[in-house]
Short mmCIF file of C-alpha atoms and ligand atoms in Angstrom, two decimals:
data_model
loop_
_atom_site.label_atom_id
_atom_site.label_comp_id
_atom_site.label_asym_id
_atom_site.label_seq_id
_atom_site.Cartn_x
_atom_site.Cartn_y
_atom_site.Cartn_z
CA UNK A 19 138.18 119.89 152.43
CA UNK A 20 141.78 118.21 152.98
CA UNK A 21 142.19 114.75 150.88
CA UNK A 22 141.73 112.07 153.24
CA UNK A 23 145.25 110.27 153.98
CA UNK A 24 145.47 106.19 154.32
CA UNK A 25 148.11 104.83 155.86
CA UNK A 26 149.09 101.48 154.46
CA UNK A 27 149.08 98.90 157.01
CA UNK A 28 148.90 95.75 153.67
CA UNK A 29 150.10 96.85 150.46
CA UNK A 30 148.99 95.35 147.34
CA UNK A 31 151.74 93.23 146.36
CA UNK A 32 151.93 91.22 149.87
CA UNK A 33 147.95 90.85 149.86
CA UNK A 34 148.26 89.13 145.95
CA UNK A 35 151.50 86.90 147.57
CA UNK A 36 149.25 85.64 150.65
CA UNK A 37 146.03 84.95 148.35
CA UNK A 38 148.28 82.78 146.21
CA UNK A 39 148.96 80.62 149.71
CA UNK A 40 145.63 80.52 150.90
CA UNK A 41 144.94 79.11 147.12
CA UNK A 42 147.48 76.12 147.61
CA UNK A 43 146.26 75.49 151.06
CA UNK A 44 142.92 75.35 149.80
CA UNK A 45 144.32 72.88 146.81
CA UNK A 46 146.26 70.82 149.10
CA UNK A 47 143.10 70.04 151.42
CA UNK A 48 140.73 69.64 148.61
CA UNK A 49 138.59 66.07 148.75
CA UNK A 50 135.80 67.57 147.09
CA UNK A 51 135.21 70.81 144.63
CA UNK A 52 134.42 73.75 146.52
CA UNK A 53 131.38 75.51 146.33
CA UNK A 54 132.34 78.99 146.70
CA UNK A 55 130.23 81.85 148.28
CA UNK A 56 131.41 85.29 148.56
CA UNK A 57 130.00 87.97 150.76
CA UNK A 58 129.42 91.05 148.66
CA UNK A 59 130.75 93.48 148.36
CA UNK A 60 133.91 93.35 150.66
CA UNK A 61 135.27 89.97 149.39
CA UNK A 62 134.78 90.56 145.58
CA UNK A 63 138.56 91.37 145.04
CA UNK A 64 139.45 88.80 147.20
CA UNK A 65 137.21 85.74 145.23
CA UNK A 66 138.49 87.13 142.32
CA UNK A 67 141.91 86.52 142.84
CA UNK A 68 141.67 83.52 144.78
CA UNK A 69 139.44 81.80 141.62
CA UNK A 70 142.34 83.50 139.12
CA UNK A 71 145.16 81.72 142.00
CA UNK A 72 143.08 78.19 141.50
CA UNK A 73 142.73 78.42 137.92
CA UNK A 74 141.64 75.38 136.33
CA UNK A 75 140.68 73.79 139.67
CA UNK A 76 138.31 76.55 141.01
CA UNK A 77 135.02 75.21 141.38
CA UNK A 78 131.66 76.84 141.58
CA UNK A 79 130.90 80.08 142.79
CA UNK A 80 128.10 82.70 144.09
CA UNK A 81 127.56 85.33 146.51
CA UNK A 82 125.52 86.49 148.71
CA UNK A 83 125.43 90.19 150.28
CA UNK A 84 124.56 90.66 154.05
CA UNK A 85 124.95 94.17 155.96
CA UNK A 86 125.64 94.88 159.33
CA UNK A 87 127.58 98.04 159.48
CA UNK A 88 126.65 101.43 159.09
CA UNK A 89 129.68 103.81 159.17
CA UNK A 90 132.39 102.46 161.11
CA UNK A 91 129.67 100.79 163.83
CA UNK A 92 128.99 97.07 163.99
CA UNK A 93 125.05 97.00 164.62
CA UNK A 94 124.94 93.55 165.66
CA UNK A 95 122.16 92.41 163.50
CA UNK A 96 123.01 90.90 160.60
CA UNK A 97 120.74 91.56 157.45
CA UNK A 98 120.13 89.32 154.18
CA UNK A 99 120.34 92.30 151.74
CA UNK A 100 120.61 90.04 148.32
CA UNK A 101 120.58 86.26 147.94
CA UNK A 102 121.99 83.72 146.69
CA UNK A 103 121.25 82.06 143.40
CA UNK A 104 122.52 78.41 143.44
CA UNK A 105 121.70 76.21 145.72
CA UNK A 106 123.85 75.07 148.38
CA UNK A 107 122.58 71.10 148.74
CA UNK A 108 124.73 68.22 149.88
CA UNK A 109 127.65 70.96 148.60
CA UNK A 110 131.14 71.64 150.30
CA UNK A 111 130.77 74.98 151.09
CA UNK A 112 134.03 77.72 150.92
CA UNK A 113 132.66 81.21 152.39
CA UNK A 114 134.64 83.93 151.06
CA UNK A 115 135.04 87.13 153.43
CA UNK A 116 137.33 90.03 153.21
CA UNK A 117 136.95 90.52 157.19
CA UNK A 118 135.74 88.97 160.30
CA UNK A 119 135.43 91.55 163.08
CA UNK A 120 132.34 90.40 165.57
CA UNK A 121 131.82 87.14 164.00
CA UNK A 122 128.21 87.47 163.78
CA UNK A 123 127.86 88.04 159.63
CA UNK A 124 129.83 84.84 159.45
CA UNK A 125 127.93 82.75 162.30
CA UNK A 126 124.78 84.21 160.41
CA UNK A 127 126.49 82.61 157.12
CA UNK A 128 127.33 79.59 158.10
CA UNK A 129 123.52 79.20 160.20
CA UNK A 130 121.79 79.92 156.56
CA UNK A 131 123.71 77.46 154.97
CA UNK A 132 123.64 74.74 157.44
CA UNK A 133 119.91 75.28 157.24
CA UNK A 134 119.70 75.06 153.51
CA UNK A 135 121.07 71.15 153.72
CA UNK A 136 125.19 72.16 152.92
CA UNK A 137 127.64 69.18 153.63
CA UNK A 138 130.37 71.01 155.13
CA UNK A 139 131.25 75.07 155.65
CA UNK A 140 134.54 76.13 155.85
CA UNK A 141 135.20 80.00 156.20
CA UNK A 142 138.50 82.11 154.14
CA UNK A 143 138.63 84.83 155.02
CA UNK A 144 141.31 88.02 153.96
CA UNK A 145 141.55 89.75 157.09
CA UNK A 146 140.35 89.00 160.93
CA UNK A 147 140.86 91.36 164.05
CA UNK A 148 140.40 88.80 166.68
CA UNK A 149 140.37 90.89 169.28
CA UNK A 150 136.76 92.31 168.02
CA UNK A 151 135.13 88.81 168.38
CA UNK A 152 131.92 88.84 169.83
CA UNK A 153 130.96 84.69 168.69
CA UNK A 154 133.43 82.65 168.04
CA UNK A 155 133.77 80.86 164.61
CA UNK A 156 135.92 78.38 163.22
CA UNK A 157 137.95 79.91 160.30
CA UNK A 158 139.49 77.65 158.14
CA UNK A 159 142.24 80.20 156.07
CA UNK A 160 142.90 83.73 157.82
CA UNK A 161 145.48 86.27 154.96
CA UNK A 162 146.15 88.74 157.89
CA UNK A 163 145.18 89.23 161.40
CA UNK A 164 144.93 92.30 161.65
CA UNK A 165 144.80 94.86 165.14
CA UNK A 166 141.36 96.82 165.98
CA UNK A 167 141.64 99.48 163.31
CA UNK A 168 138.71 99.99 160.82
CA UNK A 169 140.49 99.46 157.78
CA UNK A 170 139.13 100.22 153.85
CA UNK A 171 140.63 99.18 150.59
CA UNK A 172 140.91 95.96 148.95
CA UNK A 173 137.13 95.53 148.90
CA UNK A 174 136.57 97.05 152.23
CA UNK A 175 134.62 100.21 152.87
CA UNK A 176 133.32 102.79 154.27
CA UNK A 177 129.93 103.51 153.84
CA UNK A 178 130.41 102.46 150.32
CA UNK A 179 133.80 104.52 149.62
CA UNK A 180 137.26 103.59 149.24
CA UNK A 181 136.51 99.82 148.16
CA UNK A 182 138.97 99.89 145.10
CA UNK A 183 142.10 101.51 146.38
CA UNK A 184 144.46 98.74 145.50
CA UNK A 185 146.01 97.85 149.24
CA UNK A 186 144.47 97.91 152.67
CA UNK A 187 144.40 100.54 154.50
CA UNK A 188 143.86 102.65 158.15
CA UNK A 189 141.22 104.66 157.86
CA UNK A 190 141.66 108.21 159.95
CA UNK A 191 139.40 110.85 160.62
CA UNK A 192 140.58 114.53 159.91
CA UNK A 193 140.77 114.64 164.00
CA UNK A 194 142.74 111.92 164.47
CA UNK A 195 145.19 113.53 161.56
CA UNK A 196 145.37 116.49 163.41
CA UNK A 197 148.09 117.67 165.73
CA UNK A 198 146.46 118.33 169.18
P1 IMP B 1 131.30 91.02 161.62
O1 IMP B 1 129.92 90.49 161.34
O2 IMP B 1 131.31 91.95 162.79
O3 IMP B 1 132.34 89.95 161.72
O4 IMP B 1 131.68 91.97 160.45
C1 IMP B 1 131.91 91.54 159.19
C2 IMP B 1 131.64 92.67 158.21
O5 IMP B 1 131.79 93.96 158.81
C3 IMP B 1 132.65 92.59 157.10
O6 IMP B 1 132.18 91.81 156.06
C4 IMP B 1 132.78 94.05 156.70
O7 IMP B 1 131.81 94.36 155.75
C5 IMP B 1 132.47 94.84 157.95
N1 IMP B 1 133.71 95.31 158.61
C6 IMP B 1 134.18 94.93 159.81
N2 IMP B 1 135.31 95.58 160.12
C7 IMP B 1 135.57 96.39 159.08
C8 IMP B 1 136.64 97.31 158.79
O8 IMP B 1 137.59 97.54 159.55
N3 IMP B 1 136.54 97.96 157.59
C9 IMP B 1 135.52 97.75 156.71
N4 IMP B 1 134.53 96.89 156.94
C10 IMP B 1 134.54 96.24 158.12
#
């Protein structure tokens, strides 16, 4: 079996760069502390550079995992696979996602919180293809928009591979390598 070959469509360096500007956006907007919740396991690298950006001013954090793809298919039902452990109360909310593609894990997000008596959502997201979006939500910080490629590294994955390759990625099938 060949090695699989990524092409790099964000390399490492540019994706660190951007996360320090979504971290001084974030700072320069900030009334209240955020409340941070990531969505496992995509937007671990993400939170954890963002909360290393904010330093001393980071504020709380937790995370939640939800699943809706299996392989490189959307399934368009979003499931609560692990939960969170604060609660989310009268608290200004800052989702953390590495990708919005449909829009439905986040619209699922923001609906549990909402319902769970948060103050305010706001979504930051690393990477968005818009032109994937089934619902429309608002998003609040956006790293990259990115075109409709399904794209691994940097958190992101397939079927659980590729998650910790330090940049982001194209993912390619051996046909699409091919020559025809
Ligand atoms: P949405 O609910 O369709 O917006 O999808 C959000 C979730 O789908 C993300 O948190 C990712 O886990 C996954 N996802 C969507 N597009 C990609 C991709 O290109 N690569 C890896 N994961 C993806």
């Amino acid at each position: 079996m060949s090695v699989p070959h990524f092409p790099v469509l964000i390399d490492g360096q540019t994706i660190i760069r951007r996360i320090h500007e979504l971290a001084r956006e974030l700072r320069s907007r900030a009334e209240e502390e955020p409340h941070f919740v990531a969505v496992l396991a995509g937007a671990r690298p993400f939170a954890d550079q963002l909360l290393l950006a904010l330093g001393r001013e980071r504020g709380s954090y937790d995370s939640i995992r939800l699943a809706s793809y299996s392989g490189t298919e959307s399934t368009g039902t979003v499931r609560l696979v692990k939960d969170l452990e604060q609660d989310v109360l009268g608290k200004r909310v800052v989702i953390l996602e590495d990708i919005v593609d449909t829009g439905r894990t986040i619209q699922a997000l923001r609906a549990i919180l909402f319902e769970r008596g948060a103050a305010s959502v706001e979504t930051l997201t690393l990477l968005s293809k818009p032109s994937r979006r089934v619902v429309e939500v608002p998003l609040e910080g956006v790293g990259f928009e990115v075109p409709d490629l399904f794209v691994i590294g940097f958190g992101m994955d397939l079927d659980g591979k590729f998650r910790e390759l330090p940049y982001v990625g194209v993912y390619q099938t051996e046909e699409a390598e091919r020559p025809a």
